mmCIF file of C-alpha atoms in Angstrom:
data_model
loop_
_atom_site.group_PDB
_atom_site.id
_atom_site.type_symbol
_atom_site.label_atom_id
_atom_site.label_comp_id
_atom_site.label_asym_id
_atom_site.label_seq_id
_atom_site.Cartn_x
_atom_site.Cartn_y
_atom_site.Cartn_z
ATOM 1 C CA MET A 1 100.010 102.451 114.057
ATOM 2 C CA PRO A 2 101.966 101.965 110.825
ATOM 3 C CA SER A 3 100.727 100.861 107.450
ATOM 4 C CA TRP A 4 102.449 97.511 107.146
ATOM 5 C CA CYS A 5 104.490 96.719 104.076
ATOM 6 C CA GLU A 6 104.452 93.045 103.136
ATOM 7 C CA ASN A 7 107.782 91.998 101.615
ATOM 8 C CA ARG A 8 108.941 88.940 99.722
ATOM 9 C CA ILE A 9 112.565 88.436 98.773
ATOM 10 C CA THR A 10 113.558 85.514 96.556
ATOM 11 C CA ILE A 11 117.190 84.394 96.527
ATOM 12 C CA ASN A 12 118.796 82.108 93.945
ATOM 13 C CA THR A 13 122.329 80.754 94.287
ATOM 14 C CA GLU A 14 124.464 78.363 92.274
ATOM 15 C CA THR A 15 125.082 75.946 95.147
ATOM 16 C CA GLU A 16 123.637 74.874 98.452
ATOM 17 C CA GLU A 17 126.828 76.108 100.155
ATOM 18 C CA GLU A 18 126.353 79.606 98.715
ATOM 19 C CA MET A 19 122.795 79.621 100.027
ATOM 20 C CA ALA A 20 123.932 78.557 103.495
ATOM 21 C CA GLU A 21 126.561 81.337 103.502
ATOM 22 C CA PHE A 22 123.997 83.907 102.342
ATOM 23 C CA LEU A 23 121.377 82.947 104.936
ATOM 24 C CA ALA A 24 124.014 82.902 107.694
ATOM 25 C CA ALA A 25 124.917 86.516 106.814
ATOM 26 C CA LEU A 26 121.285 87.563 107.329
ATOM 27 C CA ALA A 27 120.876 86.085 110.792
ATOM 28 C CA GLY A 28 121.562 87.924 114.010
ATOM 29 C CA PRO A 29 120.413 88.148 117.606
ATOM 30 C CA ASN A 30 117.071 89.547 116.418
ATOM 31 C CA GLY A 31 116.215 86.574 114.214
ATOM 32 C CA PRO A 32 116.879 84.937 110.840
ATOM 33 C CA PHE A 33 116.593 88.235 108.908
ATOM 34 C CA ASP A 34 118.162 90.823 111.213
ATOM 35 C CA PHE A 35 118.735 94.246 109.663
ATOM 36 C CA GLU A 36 121.262 95.074 112.411
ATOM 37 C CA ALA A 37 123.362 92.074 111.342
ATOM 38 C CA ILE A 38 123.166 93.116 107.670
ATOM 39 C CA ARG A 39 123.659 96.880 107.988
ATOM 40 C CA PRO A 40 124.353 97.880 111.597
ATOM 41 C CA ALA A 41 123.616 101.380 112.787
ATOM 42 C CA PRO A 42 126.542 103.522 113.965
ATOM 43 C CA ILE A 43 127.196 102.941 117.671
ATOM 44 C CA VAL A 44 126.908 106.674 118.336
ATOM 45 C CA LEU A 45 123.276 106.536 117.185
ATOM 46 C CA GLU A 46 122.373 103.033 118.386
ATOM 47 C CA HIS A 47 123.562 103.682 121.936
ATOM 48 C CA GLY A 48 123.849 107.460 122.019
ATOM 49 C CA VAL A 49 121.667 109.483 124.372
ATOM 50 C CA THR A 50 121.017 113.216 124.165
ATOM 51 C CA GLY A 51 120.195 115.447 127.120
ATOM 52 C CA ARG A 52 122.308 116.564 130.049
ATOM 53 C CA ARG A 53 124.078 114.211 132.395
ATOM 54 C CA SER A 54 126.997 114.423 134.775
ATOM 55 C CA PHE A 55 129.728 111.798 135.056
ATOM 56 C CA GLU A 56 132.777 111.396 137.257
ATOM 57 C CA VAL A 57 135.827 111.401 134.966
ATOM 58 C CA ASP A 58 139.344 111.317 136.415
ATOM 59 C CA GLY A 59 138.066 112.582 139.785
ATOM 60 C CA GLN A 60 136.148 115.510 138.293
ATOM 61 C CA THR A 61 132.476 115.991 137.519
ATOM 62 C CA VAL A 62 131.867 116.481 133.809
ATOM 63 C CA THR A 63 128.478 117.440 132.394
ATOM 64 C CA VAL A 64 127.823 116.353 128.823
ATOM 65 C CA GLU A 65 124.967 116.700 126.351
ATOM 66 C CA ARG A 66 125.595 113.405 124.585
ATOM 67 C CA TRP A 67 126.728 110.107 126.043
ATOM 68 C CA LEU A 68 126.702 106.367 125.439
ATOM 69 C CA GLU A 69 124.391 103.947 127.221
ATOM 70 C CA ARG A 70 124.395 100.206 126.581
ATOM 71 C CA ARG A 71 121.502 98.175 127.892
ATOM 72 C CA GLY A 72 121.115 94.449 128.230
ATOM 73 C CA PRO A 73 118.115 92.184 128.507
ATOM 74 C CA ASP A 74 115.139 93.774 130.246
ATOM 75 C CA GLU A 75 116.724 97.205 129.628
ATOM 76 C CA VAL A 76 119.225 96.749 132.481
ATOM 77 C CA LEU A 77 121.892 99.459 132.212
ATOM 78 C CA LEU A 78 125.257 97.818 131.459
ATOM 79 C CA GLU A 79 127.375 100.884 130.698
ATOM 80 C CA ALA A 80 126.978 104.665 130.774
ATOM 81 C CA ARG A 81 129.838 107.022 129.927
ATOM 82 C CA PRO A 82 130.595 110.215 128.036
ATOM 83 C CA PHE A 83 131.412 109.822 124.358
ATOM 84 C CA THR A 84 135.105 109.586 123.590
ATOM 85 C CA PRO A 85 136.596 112.252 121.292
ATOM 86 C CA ALA A 86 136.517 109.703 118.446
ATOM 87 C CA GLU A 87 132.807 109.005 119.080
ATOM 88 C CA ILE A 88 132.025 112.724 119.133
ATOM 89 C CA ALA A 89 133.824 113.093 115.787
ATOM 90 C CA ALA A 90 131.955 110.072 114.394
ATOM 91 C CA PHE A 91 128.625 111.554 115.459
ATOM 92 C CA GLU A 92 129.398 114.984 114.040
ATOM 93 C CA SER A 93 130.674 113.577 110.721
ATOM 94 C CA GLN A 94 127.652 111.451 109.845
ATOM 95 C CA PRO A 95 124.585 113.110 108.293
ATOM 96 C CA HIS A 96 121.903 111.732 110.615
ATOM 97 C CA ARG A 97 121.099 113.049 114.080
ATOM 98 C CA THR A 98 118.855 110.237 115.342
ATOM 99 C CA LEU A 99 118.638 106.475 115.053
ATOM 100 C CA PHE A 100 115.153 106.845 113.530
ATOM 101 C CA GLU A 101 116.486 109.186 110.828
ATOM 102 C CA TRP A 102 119.428 106.853 110.090
ATOM 103 C CA ARG A 103 117.236 103.746 109.806
ATOM 104 C CA CYS A 104 114.715 105.443 107.508
ATOM 105 C CA ALA A 105 117.514 106.688 105.246
ATOM 106 C CA GLU A 106 119.794 103.642 105.353
ATOM 107 C CA TRP A 107 117.342 100.743 105.742
ATOM 108 C CA GLY A 108 114.270 102.283 104.124
ATOM 109 C CA CYS A 109 112.127 101.730 107.238
ATOM 110 C CA LYS A 110 112.383 102.408 110.963
ATOM 111 C CA TRP A 111 112.270 98.842 112.322
ATOM 112 C CA SER A 112 113.856 95.559 111.411
ATOM 113 C CA ALA A 113 111.833 92.804 109.748
ATOM 114 C CA GLN A 114 108.755 91.575 111.633
ATOM 115 C CA ASP A 115 107.004 88.181 111.344
ATOM 116 C CA VAL A 116 109.830 86.652 109.312
ATOM 117 C CA ASP A 117 109.296 83.369 107.463
ATOM 118 C CA VAL A 118 112.245 81.775 105.642
ATOM 119 C CA ASP A 119 111.563 78.973 103.164
ATOM 120 C CA ASP A 120 114.907 77.469 102.101
ATOM 121 C CA ASP A 121 114.980 74.927 99.275
ATOM 122 C CA GLU A 122 118.752 74.437 98.886
ATOM 123 C CA GLU A 123 119.552 76.812 95.971
ATOM 124 C CA THR A 124 116.401 78.938 96.208
ATOM 125 C CA ALA A 125 115.006 80.654 99.284
ATOM 126 C CA THR A 126 112.072 82.950 99.904
ATOM 127 C CA ILE A 127 111.948 85.335 102.840
ATOM 128 C CA GLN A 128 108.585 86.864 103.701
ATOM 129 C CA PHE A 129 108.327 89.571 106.341
ATOM 130 C CA ASP A 130 106.677 92.851 107.254
ATOM 131 C CA THR A 131 108.155 96.326 107.687
ATOM 132 C CA PRO A 132 106.481 99.580 108.753
ATOM 133 C CA TRP A 133 105.451 102.073 106.042
ATOM 134 C CA GLY A 134 107.779 100.920 103.287
ATOM 135 C CA PRO A 135 110.190 98.323 101.921
ATOM 136 C CA PRO A 136 113.763 97.976 103.210
ATOM 137 C CA THR A 137 115.417 99.199 100.014
ATOM 138 C CA GLY A 138 118.736 99.939 101.751
ATOM 139 C CA ILE A 139 118.939 96.419 103.160
ATOM 140 C CA VAL A 140 118.354 94.869 99.726
ATOM 141 C CA GLU A 141 120.936 97.225 98.158
ATOM 142 C CA THR A 142 123.451 96.178 100.816
ATOM 143 C CA LEU A 143 122.818 92.490 100.134
ATOM 144 C CA ARG A 144 123.130 92.957 96.361
ATOM 145 C CA THR A 145 126.456 94.747 96.854
ATOM 146 C CA ARG A 146 127.792 92.208 99.345
ATOM 147 C CA PHE A 147 126.662 89.202 97.266
ATOM 148 C CA PRO A 148 126.976 90.241 93.594
ATOM 149 C CA ASP A 149 126.754 86.630 92.336
ATOM 150 C CA VAL A 150 123.477 85.949 94.139
ATOM 151 C CA GLU A 151 120.228 86.690 92.324
ATOM 152 C CA ILE A 152 117.991 88.726 94.653
ATOM 153 C CA THR A 153 114.451 89.658 93.660
ATOM 154 C CA ALA A 154 112.500 91.874 96.061
ATOM 155 C CA PHE A 155 108.767 92.630 95.960
ATOM 156 C CA PHE A 156 106.665 94.773 98.305
ATOM 157 C CA ASP A 157 102.953 95.352 98.829
ATOM 158 C CA ILE A 158 101.423 98.038 101.060
ATOM 159 C CA PRO A 159 97.708 97.115 101.032
ATOM 160 C CA ASP A 160 96.590 100.210 103.002
ATOM 161 C CA LEU A 161 98.136 102.512 100.387
ATOM 162 C CA GLN A 162 97.327 100.318 97.387
ATOM 163 C CA GLU A 163 100.992 100.439 96.420
ATOM 164 C CA ALA A 164 103.147 97.522 95.277
ATOM 165 C CA GLY A 165 106.172 96.804 93.138
ATOM 166 C CA TYR A 166 109.672 95.433 92.763
ATOM 167 C CA TYR A 167 112.729 97.084 94.223
#
């Protein structure tokens, strides 16, 4: 069980339209503050599987150690196939070997925001949420880069570790 990090991000914009654009960029299929929508993981890690599996390719059986699997709702298998040469190159060229490793390095935590509460007051918004073990520093860095004219203040508190601060 993780030590939960309580996060609060305050956003200030010049106009209501800028705020609407900003909040729309945060939302995704996983909710109003979806890390995958903000900084998506490489497909080769998000849907890549490691092991050994055989596939029929052009009438021949091919055994691979890494392949792609896409799953839908209720984990129903939608697609399973060997990686393409481009996907193999993409996997080998990036520094992370697992989705967990990538998320910890690129997001700052292994899961997307939990228990999200967005309080939008036209030109100011506050997003409160929890993350496991630490704050999502990579997500905040991505937002600051993508929206340089938006004022973003981020605060975290990890009560179990008696650690808190701005990032």
